[in-house]
Coordinates of C-alpha atoms and ligand atoms in Angstrom, one line a residue:
M28 CA 326.4 168.4 325.6
C29 CA 330.0 168.6 324.5
G30 CA 330.6 167.2 321.1
I31 CA 333.8 165.6 319.8
V32 CA 335.0 165.2 316.2
A33 CA 338.4 163.8 315.2
Y34 CA 340.2 162.5 312.1
S35 CA 343.4 160.8 311.1
G36 CA 344.1 159.9 307.5
K37 CA 345.6 161.0 304.2
K38 CA 343.5 164.1 303.7
D39 CA 343.5 167.6 305.2
C40 CA 341.0 167.4 308.0
V41 CA 340.1 171.0 309.0
D42 CA 337.0 171.3 306.8
F43 CA 335.8 167.8 307.9
L44 CA 336.3 168.8 311.6
M45 CA 334.5 172.1 311.2
N46 CA 331.6 170.5 309.3
G47 CA 331.4 167.9 312.0
L48 CA 331.2 170.5 314.7
R49 CA 328.3 172.1 312.8
L50 CA 326.5 168.8 312.8
L51 CA 326.9 168.4 316.5
E52 CA 325.8 172.0 317.3
Y53 CA 322.4 170.7 318.3
R54 CA 324.0 169.1 321.4
G55 CA 324.4 172.5 322.9
Y56 CA 327.7 174.4 323.5
D57 CA 329.2 177.7 324.5
S58 CA 332.7 177.5 323.1
A59 CA 334.5 175.6 320.4
G60 CA 338.0 174.6 319.4
I61 CA 340.1 172.6 317.0
A62 CA 343.7 171.3 317.0
V63 CA 345.8 169.6 314.3
V64 CA 349.3 168.3 313.9
N65 CA 350.5 170.8 311.3
P66 CA 352.8 169.9 308.3
I67 CA 355.9 170.7 310.3
G68 CA 354.8 168.4 313.1
D69 CA 353.6 170.9 315.7
I70 CA 350.3 170.9 317.4
E71 CA 348.4 174.1 316.5
I72 CA 345.1 175.1 318.2
R73 CA 342.3 177.6 317.5
K74 CA 339.6 178.0 320.1
E75 CA 337.0 180.6 320.8
C76 CA 334.2 181.4 323.2
G77 CA 330.7 181.6 321.7
M78 CA 329.2 180.2 318.6
L79 CA 331.0 178.4 315.8
H80 CA 331.2 181.5 313.6
M81 CA 333.7 182.8 316.1
L82 CA 335.9 179.8 315.5
E83 CA 335.5 180.2 311.8
K84 CA 336.6 183.8 312.0
S85 CA 339.7 182.8 314.0
L86 CA 340.4 180.1 311.3
S87 CA 340.1 182.6 308.5
N88 CA 342.6 184.9 310.3
G89 CA 345.0 182.1 311.0
P90 CA 344.2 179.0 308.8
L91 CA 345.2 175.5 310.0
Q92 CA 346.4 172.6 308.0
G93 CA 346.8 169.0 309.1
K94 CA 345.9 165.4 308.4
T95 CA 345.3 164.4 312.1
G96 CA 343.1 166.6 314.3
I97 CA 340.6 166.8 317.0
A98 CA 337.7 169.3 317.5
H99 CA 335.2 170.0 320.2
T100 CA 332.1 172.0 321.2
R101 CA 332.1 172.7 324.9
W102 CA 329.1 173.0 327.2
A103 CA 330.5 174.5 330.4
T104 CA 330.4 172.4 333.6
H105 CA 333.7 173.1 335.4
G106 CA 334.7 176.7 334.7
K107 CA 333.0 179.5 332.8
P108 CA 332.7 179.5 329.0
T109 CA 335.9 181.3 328.3
Q110 CA 338.6 180.9 325.6
N111 CA 341.0 179.4 328.2
N112 CA 338.4 176.8 329.3
A113 CA 337.5 175.9 325.7
H114 CA 338.9 172.6 324.4
P115 CA 341.4 171.3 323.1
H116 CA 343.7 171.3 326.2
L117 CA 347.5 171.0 326.0
S118 CA 350.1 169.5 328.3
Q119 CA 352.7 172.0 329.6
D120 CA 355.3 170.8 327.1
K121 CA 352.6 171.3 324.3
K122 CA 353.1 167.7 323.1
I123 CA 349.8 166.2 324.2
C124 CA 346.5 167.6 323.1
I125 CA 343.0 166.3 324.1
V126 CA 339.3 167.0 323.8
H127 CA 337.0 165.5 326.4
N128 CA 333.2 165.0 327.0
G129 CA 332.1 164.1 330.5
I130 CA 333.2 165.0 334.0
I131 CA 336.4 163.9 335.8
E132 CA 335.1 163.6 339.3
N133 CA 338.5 163.3 341.0
H134 CA 340.0 166.2 339.1
D135 CA 340.7 168.1 342.4
V136 CA 342.9 165.4 343.7
L137 CA 344.7 165.0 340.4
R138 CA 345.1 168.8 340.0
H139 CA 346.6 169.0 343.5
E140 CA 349.0 166.2 342.7
L141 CA 350.1 167.7 339.4
K142 CA 350.5 171.2 340.9
N143 CA 352.8 169.7 343.6
A144 CA 354.8 168.3 340.7
G145 CA 355.2 171.8 339.3
I146 CA 352.5 171.8 336.6
H147 CA 351.0 175.2 335.9
F148 CA 347.3 175.1 334.9
I149 CA 345.9 177.3 332.3
S150 CA 342.2 176.6 332.7
E151 CA 339.6 176.0 335.4
T152 CA 338.4 172.8 333.7
D153 CA 338.4 169.2 335.1
T154 CA 339.7 168.2 331.7
E155 CA 343.1 169.8 331.9
V156 CA 344.4 167.2 334.3
I157 CA 344.4 164.6 331.5
P158 CA 347.1 166.0 329.1
H159 CA 349.3 166.9 332.1
L160 CA 349.0 163.4 333.6
I161 CA 349.8 161.8 330.3
A162 CA 352.8 164.0 329.8
R163 CA 354.0 163.2 333.3
Y164 CA 353.9 159.5 332.7
L165 CA 355.7 160.0 329.4
S166 CA 358.4 161.9 331.2
Q167 CA 358.8 158.9 333.5
G168 CA 359.7 156.8 330.5
M169 CA 356.3 155.2 329.7
S170 CA 355.3 154.5 326.1
M171 CA 352.6 156.7 324.6
K172 CA 350.1 153.9 324.8
N173 CA 350.9 153.0 328.4
A174 CA 350.9 156.7 329.5
F175 CA 347.4 157.1 327.9
M176 CA 346.1 153.8 329.5
K177 CA 347.6 154.6 332.9
T178 CA 346.0 158.0 332.9
L179 CA 342.6 156.6 331.9
S180 CA 342.8 154.1 334.8
R181 CA 343.2 157.0 337.2
L182 CA 340.2 159.0 336.0
E183 CA 337.0 158.7 338.0
G184 CA 333.7 159.8 336.4
A185 CA 332.6 159.8 332.8
F186 CA 334.6 160.5 329.6
A187 CA 334.9 160.3 325.9
I188 CA 338.4 161.4 324.9
A189 CA 340.2 162.0 321.7
M190 CA 343.9 162.8 321.7
I191 CA 346.7 163.8 319.3
A192 CA 350.4 163.8 320.2
K193 CA 353.4 165.7 318.7
D194 CA 355.7 162.7 318.9
T195 CA 353.3 160.4 317.1
P196 CA 351.9 162.8 314.4
G197 CA 349.7 160.4 312.4
T198 CA 348.2 158.7 315.3
I199 CA 344.9 159.3 317.0
Y200 CA 344.0 158.0 320.5
A201 CA 340.4 157.6 321.8
A202 CA 338.7 156.2 324.9
R203 CA 335.3 155.9 326.2
K204 CA 333.7 155.4 329.6
G205 CA 330.2 156.7 330.2
S206 CA 330.1 159.2 327.4
P207 CA 329.4 158.3 323.8
L208 CA 332.1 157.9 321.1
I209 CA 331.8 156.3 317.7
A210 CA 334.6 155.5 315.3
G211 CA 334.2 155.2 311.6
F212 CA 336.7 153.3 309.4
K213 CA 337.5 153.7 305.7
D214 CA 340.7 152.4 304.1
N215 CA 343.5 154.3 305.8
E216 CA 341.2 156.8 307.5
V217 CA 339.7 156.9 311.0
F218 CA 336.8 159.2 312.0
L219 CA 335.7 159.8 315.6
A220 CA 332.6 161.6 316.8
S221 CA 330.0 161.8 319.5
D222 CA 327.4 160.6 317.1
A223 CA 327.8 159.3 313.5
S224 CA 326.4 162.4 311.8
P225 CA 329.8 164.0 311.1
F226 CA 331.1 161.1 309.1
I227 CA 328.0 159.3 307.8
T228 CA 328.7 160.6 304.3
R229 CA 332.3 159.2 304.4
T230 CA 331.8 155.8 305.8
R231 CA 329.1 153.5 307.3
E232 CA 331.6 151.0 308.9
V233 CA 331.4 152.0 312.5
L234 CA 332.5 150.8 315.9
Y235 CA 330.5 151.9 318.9
L236 CA 333.2 152.1 321.6
D237 CA 332.2 150.1 324.6
E238 CA 332.7 151.0 328.3
G239 CA 336.5 151.0 328.9
D240 CA 337.4 150.8 325.2
V241 CA 340.6 152.4 324.0
L242 CA 341.2 152.8 320.3
I243 CA 344.5 153.7 318.7
F244 CA 344.9 154.3 315.0
N245 CA 348.5 154.8 313.8
G246 CA 347.9 155.9 310.2
T247 CA 347.6 152.4 308.8
S248 CA 345.9 150.2 311.3
S249 CA 343.7 150.4 314.4
R250 CA 344.0 148.5 317.6
L251 CA 341.4 148.2 320.3
F252 CA 342.1 147.6 324.0
N253 CA 340.2 147.3 327.3
V254 CA 341.5 149.9 329.8
S255 CA 341.1 147.7 332.9
S256 CA 342.7 144.5 331.6
G257 CA 345.0 146.1 329.0
R258 CA 344.1 143.3 326.7
N259 CA 343.6 143.5 323.0
K260 CA 340.0 143.3 321.7
K261 CA 338.8 142.4 318.2
I262 CA 337.4 145.3 316.3
R263 CA 333.9 144.3 315.3
T264 CA 332.4 147.0 313.1
T265 CA 328.7 147.3 312.3
R266 CA 327.4 148.8 309.1
L267 CA 325.1 151.7 309.7
N268 CA 321.8 151.0 308.1
I269 CA 320.3 154.5 307.9
K270 CA 319.8 157.0 305.3
N271 CA 322.0 160.1 305.4
L272 CA 320.6 162.0 308.4
S273 CA 318.0 164.4 307.3
I274 CA 319.1 167.6 308.9
G275 CA 317.8 170.3 306.5
L276 CA 315.2 172.8 307.6
G277 CA 312.9 171.7 304.7
G278 CA 311.5 175.2 304.3
H279 CA 310.7 175.7 308.0
E280 CA 312.0 178.7 310.0
S281 CA 313.6 176.5 312.6
Y282 CA 314.2 172.9 313.5
T283 CA 311.7 173.1 316.4
H284 CA 309.1 174.4 314.0
K285 CA 309.9 171.6 311.5
E286 CA 309.8 169.0 314.3
I287 CA 306.4 170.1 315.6
H288 CA 305.0 169.8 312.1
E289 CA 306.5 166.4 311.5
Q290 CA 304.3 164.9 314.2
P291 CA 301.4 163.7 312.1
E292 CA 303.8 161.7 309.8
I293 CA 305.7 160.2 312.7
L294 CA 302.6 159.2 314.5
K295 CA 301.3 157.6 311.3
R296 CA 304.6 155.7 310.9
I297 CA 304.6 154.4 314.4
I298 CA 300.9 153.4 314.3
R299 CA 301.4 151.5 311.0
L300 CA 304.5 149.8 312.3
R301 CA 302.9 148.6 315.5
L302 CA 299.3 148.0 314.4
G303 CA 299.6 147.2 310.7
N304 CA 297.3 148.7 308.1
N305 CA 294.2 146.8 308.7
R306 CA 292.0 148.8 311.1
N307 CA 289.6 145.9 311.7
A308 CA 292.2 143.1 312.3
F309 CA 295.1 144.8 313.9
Q310 CA 298.1 142.7 314.9
M311 CA 300.4 144.2 317.5
C312 CA 303.9 144.1 316.3
F313 CA 306.8 144.6 318.7
N314 CA 309.5 142.5 316.9
D315 CA 312.3 144.8 318.2
L316 CA 311.4 143.9 321.8
K317 CA 313.8 141.1 322.7
I318 CA 312.2 140.2 326.0
P319 CA 310.4 136.8 326.2
D320 CA 306.6 136.9 326.7
D321 CA 307.0 134.7 329.8
F322 CA 308.8 137.5 331.6
F323 CA 305.9 139.9 331.0
R324 CA 303.6 137.3 332.6
S325 CA 305.8 137.2 335.7
I326 CA 306.3 140.8 336.5
D327 CA 304.9 142.2 339.7
R328 CA 305.9 145.8 339.5
I329 CA 306.8 148.4 336.8
Y330 CA 309.1 151.3 337.3
I331 CA 309.2 154.0 334.6
T332 CA 312.1 156.5 334.5
G333 CA 313.4 159.3 332.4
C334 CA 314.4 163.0 332.6
G335 CA 312.7 166.2 331.5
T336 CA 310.3 165.6 328.6
A337 CA 311.0 161.8 328.7
Y338 CA 309.9 161.8 332.4
H339 CA 306.6 163.5 331.4
A340 CA 306.1 160.9 328.6
G341 CA 306.7 158.2 331.3
Y342 CA 304.2 159.8 333.6
I343 CA 301.5 159.6 330.9
G344 CA 302.7 156.0 330.3
K345 CA 302.2 155.1 334.0
Y346 CA 298.5 155.9 333.6
Y347 CA 298.3 153.6 330.5
F348 CA 300.0 150.7 332.2
E349 CA 297.8 151.1 335.3
E350 CA 294.7 151.3 333.2
F351 CA 295.3 148.1 331.2
M352 CA 297.1 146.0 333.9
D353 CA 296.5 145.1 337.4
L354 CA 300.1 146.0 338.5
P355 CA 301.6 148.8 340.6
V356 CA 303.5 151.3 338.4
E357 CA 305.8 153.9 339.7
V358 CA 307.3 156.7 337.7
M359 CA 310.6 158.2 338.9
L360 CA 312.9 160.9 337.7
S361 CA 316.1 159.2 336.7
S362 CA 318.2 161.8 338.6
E363 CA 316.4 160.6 341.8
F364 CA 316.1 156.9 340.9
R365 CA 319.2 155.6 342.7
Y366 CA 318.8 157.8 345.7
A367 CA 315.2 156.9 346.3
K368 CA 316.3 153.3 346.6
P369 CA 313.5 151.6 344.8
K370 CA 313.0 148.0 346.0
L371 CA 314.1 146.4 342.8
N372 CA 314.0 142.7 342.2
K373 CA 314.1 140.2 339.3
N374 CA 310.3 140.4 338.8
N375 CA 310.4 144.1 338.1
L376 CA 310.3 145.7 334.7
V377 CA 312.1 149.0 334.5
I378 CA 311.1 151.1 331.5
A379 CA 313.7 153.8 330.7
I380 CA 312.7 156.5 328.3
S381 CA 315.2 158.6 326.3
Q382 CA 315.2 160.4 323.0
S383 CA 319.0 160.6 322.7
G384 CA 319.7 157.3 324.5
E385 CA 322.7 159.1 326.1
T386 CA 321.2 160.9 329.2
A387 CA 323.6 160.1 332.0
D388 CA 321.0 160.0 334.8
T389 CA 318.8 157.6 332.8
L390 CA 321.8 155.4 332.0
A391 CA 322.8 155.3 335.7
S392 CA 319.2 154.2 336.6
I393 CA 319.5 151.4 334.1
L394 CA 322.8 150.2 335.6
E395 CA 321.2 150.4 339.0
A396 CA 318.2 148.3 337.9
K397 CA 320.4 145.7 336.3
K398 CA 322.5 145.5 339.4
H399 CA 319.4 144.3 341.3
G400 CA 318.5 141.8 338.6
S401 CA 315.5 143.7 337.2
T402 CA 314.8 143.6 333.4
V403 CA 315.3 146.9 331.6
L404 CA 313.2 147.8 328.6
S405 CA 314.1 151.1 327.0
V406 CA 312.0 153.4 324.8
V407 CA 314.6 155.1 322.7
N408 CA 314.9 157.2 319.5
V409 CA 318.6 156.9 318.7
L410 CA 319.6 153.5 317.6
N411 CA 322.9 152.1 319.0
S412 CA 323.0 154.7 321.7
S413 CA 324.4 153.8 325.1
I414 CA 320.9 153.2 326.6
D415 CA 319.9 151.1 323.6
R416 CA 323.0 149.0 324.1
E417 CA 322.7 148.7 327.9
S418 CA 319.1 147.5 327.9
H419 CA 317.7 144.0 327.9
G420 CA 315.0 145.1 325.4
V421 CA 314.4 148.2 323.3
V422 CA 311.4 149.7 321.6
Y423 CA 312.4 152.4 319.1
T424 CA 310.3 155.5 318.7
H425 CA 311.2 156.1 315.1
A426 CA 310.9 159.8 315.4
G427 CA 314.0 160.6 313.2
P428 CA 316.8 163.0 314.3
E429 CA 315.5 165.7 316.7
I430 CA 317.7 168.7 316.4
G431 CA 315.7 171.4 318.3
V432 CA 316.9 171.3 321.9
A433 CA 313.3 171.5 323.2
S434 CA 311.8 168.0 322.6
T435 CA 308.6 168.0 320.6
K436 CA 308.2 165.0 318.4
A437 CA 310.2 163.0 320.8
L438 CA 307.4 163.3 323.4
T439 CA 304.5 162.4 321.1
S440 CA 306.4 159.5 319.7
Q441 CA 307.2 158.2 323.2
V442 CA 303.6 158.6 324.3
I443 CA 302.1 156.7 321.4
T444 CA 304.8 154.0 321.8
L445 CA 304.0 153.7 325.5
L446 CA 300.3 153.4 324.8
L447 CA 300.8 150.7 322.2
L448 CA 303.4 148.9 324.4
S449 CA 301.1 148.9 327.4
I450 CA 298.4 147.3 325.3
H451 CA 300.8 144.8 323.9
I452 CA 302.0 143.7 327.3
A453 CA 298.5 143.7 328.7
Q454 CA 297.5 141.4 325.8
I455 CA 300.4 139.0 326.6
R456 CA 299.2 139.0 330.3
K457 CA 295.6 138.4 329.0
E458 CA 294.5 141.6 330.8
F459 CA 293.5 143.6 327.8
K460 CA 290.0 142.9 326.8
R461 CA 290.1 143.2 323.0
K462 CA 286.5 143.9 322.3
Q463 CA 286.1 146.5 325.1
K464 CA 289.1 148.4 324.0
N465 CA 288.6 148.1 320.2
P466 CA 287.1 151.6 320.0
L467 CA 290.4 153.0 321.4
L468 CA 292.5 151.0 318.8
K469 CA 290.2 152.3 316.0
E470 CA 290.5 155.8 317.2
I471 CA 294.3 155.5 317.2
F472 CA 294.2 155.2 313.4
H473 CA 292.5 158.7 313.3
L474 CA 295.1 160.3 315.5
P475 CA 297.4 161.6 312.7
S476 CA 294.6 163.4 310.9
K477 CA 293.5 164.9 314.2
V478 CA 297.0 166.1 314.8
V479 CA 296.9 167.8 311.4
K480 CA 293.8 169.6 312.5
V481 CA 295.5 170.7 315.7
L482 CA 298.3 172.1 313.7
Q483 CA 295.8 174.2 311.7
A484 CA 295.2 176.2 314.9
E485 CA 298.7 177.6 314.6
K486 CA 297.6 181.1 313.5
H487 CA 295.2 181.4 316.3
I488 CA 297.8 180.1 318.8
R489 CA 300.3 182.6 317.4
S490 CA 298.0 185.6 318.0
C491 CA 297.0 184.3 321.4
A492 CA 300.8 184.1 322.3
L493 CA 301.2 187.7 321.0
K494 CA 298.8 189.0 323.6
Y495 CA 300.5 187.3 326.6
H496 CA 304.1 186.8 325.7
L497 CA 305.3 189.5 328.0
A498 CA 303.8 187.9 331.1
T499 CA 306.5 187.1 333.6
S500 CA 304.9 183.9 334.7
A501 CA 302.3 181.3 333.7
L502 CA 300.5 178.5 335.4
Y503 CA 299.6 175.3 333.5
L504 CA 296.8 173.1 335.0
G505 CA 295.6 169.6 334.1
R506 CA 294.3 166.5 335.7
H507 CA 295.0 162.8 335.4
L508 CA 296.5 162.0 331.9
N509 CA 296.8 165.7 331.3
F510 CA 298.6 166.6 334.5
P511 CA 302.0 165.5 332.9
V512 CA 300.9 167.5 329.8
A513 CA 300.6 170.6 332.0
M514 CA 304.1 169.9 333.3
E515 CA 305.4 169.5 329.8
G516 CA 303.7 172.7 328.6
A517 CA 305.4 174.6 331.4
L518 CA 308.7 173.0 330.7
K519 CA 308.5 174.0 327.0
N520 CA 307.6 177.5 328.0
K521 CA 310.5 177.9 330.4
E522 CA 313.0 176.3 328.0
I523 CA 312.4 178.4 325.0
S524 CA 310.6 181.5 326.0
Y525 CA 312.4 181.9 329.4
M526 CA 309.1 182.7 331.0
H527 CA 308.7 181.3 334.5
A528 CA 306.0 178.6 334.4
E529 CA 304.6 175.9 336.6
G530 CA 302.8 172.8 335.6
Y531 CA 300.3 171.7 338.3
A532 CA 297.7 169.0 339.0
A533 CA 294.7 171.3 338.9
G534 CA 293.4 169.8 342.2
E535 CA 296.6 171.0 343.9
M536 CA 296.1 174.6 342.9
K537 CA 294.1 175.5 346.0
H538 CA 296.9 174.0 348.2
G539 CA 299.3 176.8 347.3
P540 CA 299.6 178.2 343.8
I541 CA 296.2 179.8 344.0
A542 CA 298.0 182.6 345.9
L543 CA 299.7 183.6 342.7
I544 CA 296.6 184.2 340.7
N545 CA 295.9 187.8 339.7
K546 CA 294.9 189.8 336.6
A547 CA 298.4 189.4 335.1
L548 CA 298.8 185.7 335.3
P549 CA 298.0 183.5 332.3
V550 CA 296.6 180.2 333.5
I551 CA 296.6 177.6 330.8
C552 CA 293.8 175.1 331.6
I553 CA 293.6 171.7 329.9
C554 CA 289.9 171.0 329.9
T555 CA 289.3 168.6 327.0
A556 CA 286.6 165.9 327.4
S557 CA 287.6 163.5 330.1
K558 CA 286.5 161.7 333.3
T559 CA 287.8 164.7 335.2
Y560 CA 286.1 167.4 333.1
E561 CA 283.7 168.6 335.8
K562 CA 286.4 168.8 338.4
M563 CA 288.5 170.7 335.9
I564 CA 285.7 173.2 335.3
S565 CA 285.5 173.8 339.1
N566 CA 289.2 174.6 339.2
I567 CA 288.9 177.0 336.3
K568 CA 286.1 178.7 338.1
E569 CA 288.5 179.2 341.0
V570 CA 290.9 180.9 338.6
E571 CA 288.0 183.0 337.2
A572 CA 287.0 184.1 340.7
R573 CA 290.5 185.5 341.2
E574 CA 290.6 187.2 337.9
G575 CA 293.4 185.2 336.3
I576 CA 293.8 185.1 332.5
I577 CA 292.2 181.9 331.4
I578 CA 293.6 180.2 328.3
S579 CA 291.7 177.0 327.8
L580 CA 292.2 173.9 325.7
A581 CA 288.7 172.5 325.1
T582 CA 287.0 169.9 322.9
E583 CA 285.5 171.2 319.7
G584 CA 281.9 172.4 320.4
D585 CA 282.4 173.1 324.1
E586 CA 280.6 176.3 324.7
Q587 CA 280.7 176.1 328.5
V588 CA 284.5 176.5 328.6
K589 CA 284.4 179.2 326.1
S590 CA 281.9 181.2 328.2
F591 CA 284.5 181.9 331.0
S592 CA 287.8 181.8 329.1
H593 CA 289.7 184.7 327.7
E594 CA 291.0 182.4 324.9
V595 CA 290.0 178.9 323.8
I596 CA 291.9 176.6 321.6
Y597 CA 289.8 173.8 320.3
I598 CA 290.9 170.2 320.0
P599 CA 289.1 167.6 317.9
E600 CA 287.2 165.1 319.9
T601 CA 289.2 161.9 320.6
A602 CA 289.6 159.0 323.0
E603 CA 290.7 160.3 326.4
E604 CA 293.9 158.2 326.2
L605 CA 294.9 160.1 323.1
S606 CA 294.1 163.6 324.4
P607 CA 297.6 164.2 325.8
I608 CA 299.1 164.0 322.3
L609 CA 296.7 166.5 320.8
N610 CA 296.9 168.8 323.9
V611 CA 300.6 168.8 324.2
I612 CA 301.0 169.9 320.5
V613 CA 299.0 173.0 321.3
L614 CA 301.2 173.7 324.3
Q615 CA 304.4 173.2 322.1
M616 CA 303.1 175.8 319.6
L617 CA 302.1 178.2 322.4
A618 CA 305.6 178.1 323.9
Y619 CA 307.1 178.4 320.4
Y620 CA 305.2 181.6 319.7
F621 CA 305.8 183.0 323.2
A622 CA 309.5 182.5 322.4
K623 CA 309.2 183.8 318.8
H624 CA 307.4 187.0 319.8
K625 CA 310.2 187.6 322.3
G626 CA 312.8 187.2 319.6
N627 CA 314.5 184.2 321.3
Q628 CA 316.8 181.8 319.5
I629 CA 314.4 178.8 319.6
D630 CA 316.5 175.9 318.4
K631 CA 319.3 176.4 320.8
P632 CA 318.0 177.9 324.1
R633 CA 320.5 179.4 326.4
N634 CA 322.3 177.1 328.9
L635 CA 320.6 174.0 327.5
A636 CA 322.1 170.9 325.9
K637 CA 320.3 168.4 323.7
S638 CA 322.0 165.4 325.1
V639 CA 322.8 165.7 328.9
T640 CA 325.7 163.4 329.4
V641 CA 326.6 164.5 332.9
E642 CA 324.8 163.7 336.1
Ligands
LIG9 O1 317.5 162.4 325.4 P1 316.6 162.3 326.6 O2 315.1 162.1 326.2 O3 317.0 161.3 327.6 O4 316.6 163.7 327.3 C1 316.0 164.0 328.5 C2 315.9 165.4 328.8 O5 317.1 166.0 328.8 C3 315.1 166.2 327.7 O6 313.8 165.7 327.5 C4 315.0 167.7 328.0 O7 314.2 167.9 329.1 C5 314.4 168.4 326.8 N1 315.2 169.6 326.6 C6 313.1 168.9 327.0 O8 312.6 169.7 325.9

């Protein structure tokens, strides 16, 4: 969702800000803008609706220059994606200019108050109250710092804010509560961004702003405050220990395509990291998990939570934990977690799953769990993200940056991590019988090469998608471990091909969705070898009897499924626990080619944001 980039220093910042916005494009946006303090000390703004090239065009018609500036990509929440609603937003006297990520929940009250004081609003956004409020406090005689802090203290909701002001031309102001903001420092320069990618090539000395932090850089030095207490805080930077973010396409036609094809390597990396290289004497390694073993022995219930794809990974994870441990495990959508009032206590383990580590609903679930004394273990891809920092323990998924908005490698890296984690915890609790499960562990080492085989079916999947890409709807059926895979397949299809799709537990079909089946409905049936194979066959027969189009996923050599399917995509034989990983990759490719045949823009589907930082 909205991306922020800002700079203050000795160099002209327009190119840096524009490059930064390009690197944050993956977050999703529908308008963009930039503001600088120009050489004569005025604030100048360019903003446009649509993609970044619109803003570039506007800049080539009216170039900007300045050494202090802010920039923004907006994903519309309050107010349509229009030029007026695009950020940056100015105060009425044009002296205060801000960009904001998040939602100001009490904006109505503040707007009303400001309107009564004679302020005329230009946009429909919640954000615009901020510069007006700051200007109002300034007009009452407050210093810039105090007006900024006072305004922040009145805002309810979530925000990451960067501000420039005409009266303090070389100074940049920033604040964070609930939305990510990172500062980078180098000599007499300060960089701000929603993630470190815009400035990673300029500095690795970074500060992850904490909840309630306010950072002010005046051209020579930076000061950090806490917004509630007003007190000074020591700036403790950390050195980013990562390679320059690999964001090239590497010869692929899109990031989503690249990320689908990265999966064998990522799985190999995770398996080696967690199990070592010795297939006969594996040693589980979860050194990043900073939760004492004793706690795992004492837990009496596990909750798993996440949103979208991460929720589906969690659903598969629930089956792993239940299989290896004698514990109740509940999986809950993070957006429902707080309202469902789970009976949380100190003996509960809450596992939060998130690729970005910034999803607002997942973060809110973590805070809720902590409030009740439960221990939170997160499965996260992005290091130092908000969820990483809020959790008692973290297990990283090591998937590398995921740029495509539709998650692909995020899911498979989460699923394998959850499988290994469930075995690790079961071992600590002495519930995992090594010998009995050794075949599974041995099979895990073969997983990456089997994924390579699945990817070789791409051509076949592509031609299968060509036949059915104009269908208006599709049904995805699976059972047990492959029920969440069906939901994920349907989600991928909806997201990128815009085809209506439902993922269903196959046994539920006859309780309703069977009414939808007709000659025009593709039904994607996950029928690889499993405990529920026979039951799945019966469900497919029900589809056949109603003349639905049967597209099956079956284990290599299965002639039975082939005999009644319109299309079969074969999967190499594997352990049942690993089948979701192989099957979901087929469904990722199927959705990809449905979308491609329709000519959709796959990496940035309409209306979606990569990192959903509002509830
Ligand atoms: O970053 P997160 O894993 O927390 O994101 C959660 C969902 O927003 C995300 O999985 C979303 O559903 C994807 N677009 C699915 O492809």
